[in-house]
């Protein structure tokens, strides 16, 4: 059997959503040379020098972890300190990261869920819909989701909460304290980058009381909640609401100041 | 690269040679981040994009020159500061560095 080429390995890992990094010499002695890296696997290919390969692989794994791509400069044997790079040819390497897609977990199989799942797919999320009610949490209602789970929130957080990181999002749309209190409690114990919780200002106030009873009292943890969820753009339909939620996720990530519903007061839906 | 894999695979299965252009660096305002990719086959068919439509035409020309010429990978820069090499600029005023290569690896 012929061994797969670098391109074929890259293609297969991208298609199966496994993280992979492609390092390419773009300036230096062997322009076009490739090194393919993946977590817990030996690097494939070579940039022309074993020591350079070792150093670039180390850096590329860190870049992959952060989901960053960019050009890095080295000496011919992977030197990185500025003194070592004086009077020597440098090698410029384009390190391209193909991180796994970000995840969005949506709790509550309601009308808003289908719209949010659709918009999240457009943005490249891997979408999980979770609800304890078997009649609502069906594949047929959410064909756009990557996964539909009939489960209470806690088992999911216990099993897979460790997977969530800065690029991921948890959106809690149930408005039912039985379900959204454990979902919030599970989410604040993860490293997830965004936690949004749906509800009117009244629902929100009641929910905060219940969350306090459940032990959510520290300001730093409460501050992670975007509740009520979404930007204050006057969204009314499920589709518009989905846009307001996703726009808030983007704004939180980029650190732009935009009017979130959380930071205002008064009715969320003014009369049309 | 992710979004152009299907086209690349179809071309490869039809025995077409393919060149790939990737954004490796952006200076100033640029429409696409490093990693944005475009593929061109030997018949001039195109998949993907590397800018907001400002430089794609010139990239096709460069890619075809590689496929029908010496096949050597190269760095290409587009932007306002680049007055001699290419008469193609970005309306946003940024500078975009692309790496072009044949898909033979």
Short mmCIF file of C-alpha atoms in Angstrom, two decimals, chain A residues 72-248:
data_model
loop_
_atom_site.label_atom_id
_atom_site.label_comp_id
_atom_site.label_asym_id
_atom_site.label_seq_id
_atom_site.Cartn_x
_atom_site.Cartn_y
_atom_site.Cartn_z
CA UNK A 72 7.45 32.43 12.15
CA UNK A 73 11.16 32.99 11.55
CA UNK A 74 14.00 30.61 12.46
CA UNK A 75 17.67 30.02 11.89
CA UNK A 76 18.61 27.15 9.54
CA UNK A 77 18.71 24.73 12.50
CA UNK A 78 15.69 26.17 14.25
CA UNK A 79 17.49 28.93 16.18
CA UNK A 80 15.03 31.40 17.67
CA UNK A 81 17.09 33.80 19.78
CA UNK A 82 17.78 37.12 17.99
CA UNK A 83 21.59 36.90 18.57
CA UNK A 84 21.71 33.53 16.80
CA UNK A 85 19.89 34.98 13.81
CA UNK A 86 22.40 37.79 13.11
CA UNK A 87 24.39 37.22 9.90
CA UNK A 88 22.67 33.96 9.13
CA UNK A 89 20.09 32.98 6.57
CA UNK A 90 16.66 32.76 8.10
CA UNK A 91 13.90 30.36 7.30
CA UNK A 92 10.34 31.72 7.26
CA UNK A 93 7.71 29.13 8.03
CA UNK A 94 3.97 29.57 7.58
CA UNK A 95 2.30 27.69 10.40
CA UNK A 96 -1.34 27.04 9.56
CA UNK A 97 -3.61 25.67 12.27
CA UNK A 98 -6.69 23.62 11.55
CA UNK A 99 -8.18 23.50 15.03
CA UNK A 100 -11.31 21.50 15.70
CA UNK A 101 -14.43 23.61 15.09
CA UNK A 102 -15.78 25.50 18.11
CA UNK A 103 -18.69 23.87 19.90
CA UNK A 104 -22.06 25.32 20.81
CA UNK A 105 -24.17 23.47 23.33
CA UNK A 106 -27.81 24.58 23.26
CA UNK A 107 -29.96 23.57 26.23
CA UNK A 108 -33.69 23.44 25.57
CA UNK A 109 -35.35 22.05 22.46
CA UNK A 110 -37.56 25.08 21.78
CA UNK A 111 -38.43 27.17 18.69
CA UNK A 112 -35.43 29.42 19.22
CA UNK A 113 -33.16 26.39 19.26
CA UNK A 114 -33.65 25.53 15.57
CA UNK A 115 -32.87 29.10 14.46
CA UNK A 116 -29.86 29.40 16.75
CA UNK A 117 -28.53 26.02 15.56
CA UNK A 118 -28.87 27.18 11.94
CA UNK A 119 -27.01 30.45 12.46
CA UNK A 120 -24.35 28.69 14.56
CA UNK A 121 -23.74 26.24 11.70
CA UNK A 122 -23.21 29.18 9.32
CA UNK A 123 -20.54 30.44 11.74
CA UNK A 124 -18.80 27.05 11.77
CA UNK A 125 -19.87 25.69 15.14
CA UNK A 126 -20.34 22.04 15.93
CA UNK A 127 -23.84 22.19 17.47
CA UNK A 128 -25.19 19.98 20.26
CA UNK A 129 -28.85 20.29 21.30
CA UNK A 130 -29.73 18.92 24.74
CA UNK A 131 -33.13 18.58 26.41
CA UNK A 132 -34.48 16.06 28.92
CA UNK A 133 -37.83 15.79 27.15
CA UNK A 134 -37.76 12.94 24.67
CA UNK A 135 -40.68 14.25 22.57
CA UNK A 136 -38.92 17.55 21.88
CA UNK A 137 -35.28 16.54 21.57
CA UNK A 138 -35.54 14.73 18.25
CA UNK A 139 -33.35 14.65 15.17
CA UNK A 140 -36.38 15.46 13.04
CA UNK A 141 -36.92 18.79 14.76
CA UNK A 142 -33.22 19.72 14.60
CA UNK A 143 -31.76 18.23 11.42
CA UNK A 144 -29.17 21.04 11.29
CA UNK A 145 -27.64 20.09 14.66
CA UNK A 146 -24.63 17.79 14.72
CA UNK A 147 -26.02 15.97 17.74
CA UNK A 148 -29.34 15.89 19.62
CA UNK A 149 -29.19 14.48 23.14
CA UNK A 150 -32.00 13.47 25.48
CA UNK A 151 -30.37 14.20 28.79
CA UNK A 152 -30.38 16.38 31.88
CA UNK A 153 -27.58 18.98 31.82
CA UNK A 154 -25.41 17.58 34.59
CA UNK A 155 -24.49 14.22 33.05
CA UNK A 156 -23.38 16.03 29.88
CA UNK A 157 -21.22 18.51 31.83
CA UNK A 158 -19.74 15.73 33.99
CA UNK A 159 -18.85 13.64 30.94
CA UNK A 160 -17.75 16.31 28.48
CA UNK A 161 -17.50 19.66 30.29
CA UNK A 162 -13.68 19.42 30.12
CA UNK A 163 -13.89 19.69 26.29
CA UNK A 164 -15.22 23.25 26.46
CA UNK A 165 -12.78 26.15 26.03
CA UNK A 166 -12.57 29.86 25.19
CA UNK A 167 -13.85 29.42 21.61
CA UNK A 168 -16.94 27.47 22.68
CA UNK A 169 -20.41 28.63 23.75
CA UNK A 170 -23.22 27.40 25.99
CA UNK A 171 -26.69 28.82 25.29
CA UNK A 172 -29.48 28.00 27.72
CA UNK A 173 -32.88 28.62 26.17
CA UNK A 174 -35.27 26.57 28.33
CA UNK A 175 -36.73 29.29 30.65
CA UNK A 176 -37.50 26.38 32.97
CA UNK A 177 -35.70 26.59 36.32
CA UNK A 178 -35.71 22.77 36.63
CA UNK A 179 -33.47 22.63 33.60
CA UNK A 180 -31.71 25.97 33.32
CA UNK A 181 -30.43 26.12 36.92
CA UNK A 182 -28.41 22.87 36.59
CA UNK A 183 -27.31 23.93 33.09
CA UNK A 184 -25.94 27.23 34.42
CA UNK A 185 -24.30 25.49 37.39
CA UNK A 186 -22.65 23.02 35.01
CA UNK A 187 -21.51 25.73 32.58
CA UNK A 188 -19.86 28.02 35.17
CA UNK A 189 -17.65 25.09 36.24
CA UNK A 190 -16.14 24.82 32.74
CA UNK A 191 -13.67 27.04 30.84
CA UNK A 192 -16.31 27.82 28.19
CA UNK A 193 -15.90 31.30 26.67
CA UNK A 194 -19.57 32.28 26.51
CA UNK A 195 -22.59 31.44 28.64
CA UNK A 196 -25.93 32.98 27.61
CA UNK A 197 -29.26 32.40 29.35
CA UNK A 198 -32.62 33.31 27.82
CA UNK A 199 -35.58 34.88 29.56
CA UNK A 200 -37.48 38.08 30.23
CA UNK A 201 -36.12 40.43 32.89
CA UNK A 202 -38.65 38.92 35.32
CA UNK A 203 -37.56 35.36 34.53
CA UNK A 204 -33.96 36.48 34.84
CA UNK A 205 -34.52 38.01 38.31
CA UNK A 206 -36.25 34.86 39.59
CA UNK A 207 -33.56 32.67 38.07
CA UNK A 208 -30.79 34.63 39.78
CA UNK A 209 -32.53 33.96 43.13
CA UNK A 210 -32.68 30.24 42.40
CA UNK A 211 -29.09 30.21 41.26
CA UNK A 212 -28.06 31.92 44.50
CA UNK A 213 -29.93 29.21 46.44
CA UNK A 214 -28.07 26.61 44.37
CA UNK A 215 -24.76 28.17 45.46
CA UNK A 216 -23.94 30.62 42.67
CA UNK A 217 -22.94 33.60 44.80
CA UNK A 218 -19.44 34.69 43.74
CA UNK A 219 -19.50 37.83 41.61
CA UNK A 220 -16.78 36.55 39.24
CA UNK A 221 -18.86 33.49 38.39
CA UNK A 222 -22.16 35.41 38.11
CA UNK A 223 -20.40 37.92 35.87
CA UNK A 224 -19.74 35.19 33.29
CA UNK A 225 -23.46 34.91 32.55
CA UNK A 226 -24.91 36.88 29.67
CA UNK A 227 -28.47 36.97 30.96
CA UNK A 228 -30.82 37.92 29.42
CA UNK A 229 -29.02 36.49 26.38
CA UNK A 230 -28.26 38.53 23.26
CA UNK A 231 -27.51 42.00 21.93
CA UNK A 232 -30.14 44.70 22.29
CA UNK A 233 -30.98 45.00 18.61
CA UNK A 234 -34.75 44.74 19.01
CA UNK A 235 -34.88 41.15 17.75
CA UNK A 236 -38.37 39.61 17.77
CA UNK A 237 -38.50 36.41 15.73
CA UNK A 238 -36.50 33.26 16.55
CA UNK A 239 -34.31 34.00 13.53
CA UNK A 240 -33.59 37.58 14.62
CA UNK A 241 -32.96 36.40 18.16
CA UNK A 242 -30.44 33.87 16.85
CA UNK A 243 -28.59 36.71 15.11
CA UNK A 244 -28.65 38.79 18.32
CA UNK A 245 -27.15 35.86 20.29
CA UNK A 246 -24.43 35.06 17.75
CA UNK A 247 -23.57 38.74 17.38
CA UNK A 248 -23.13 38.93 21.15
#
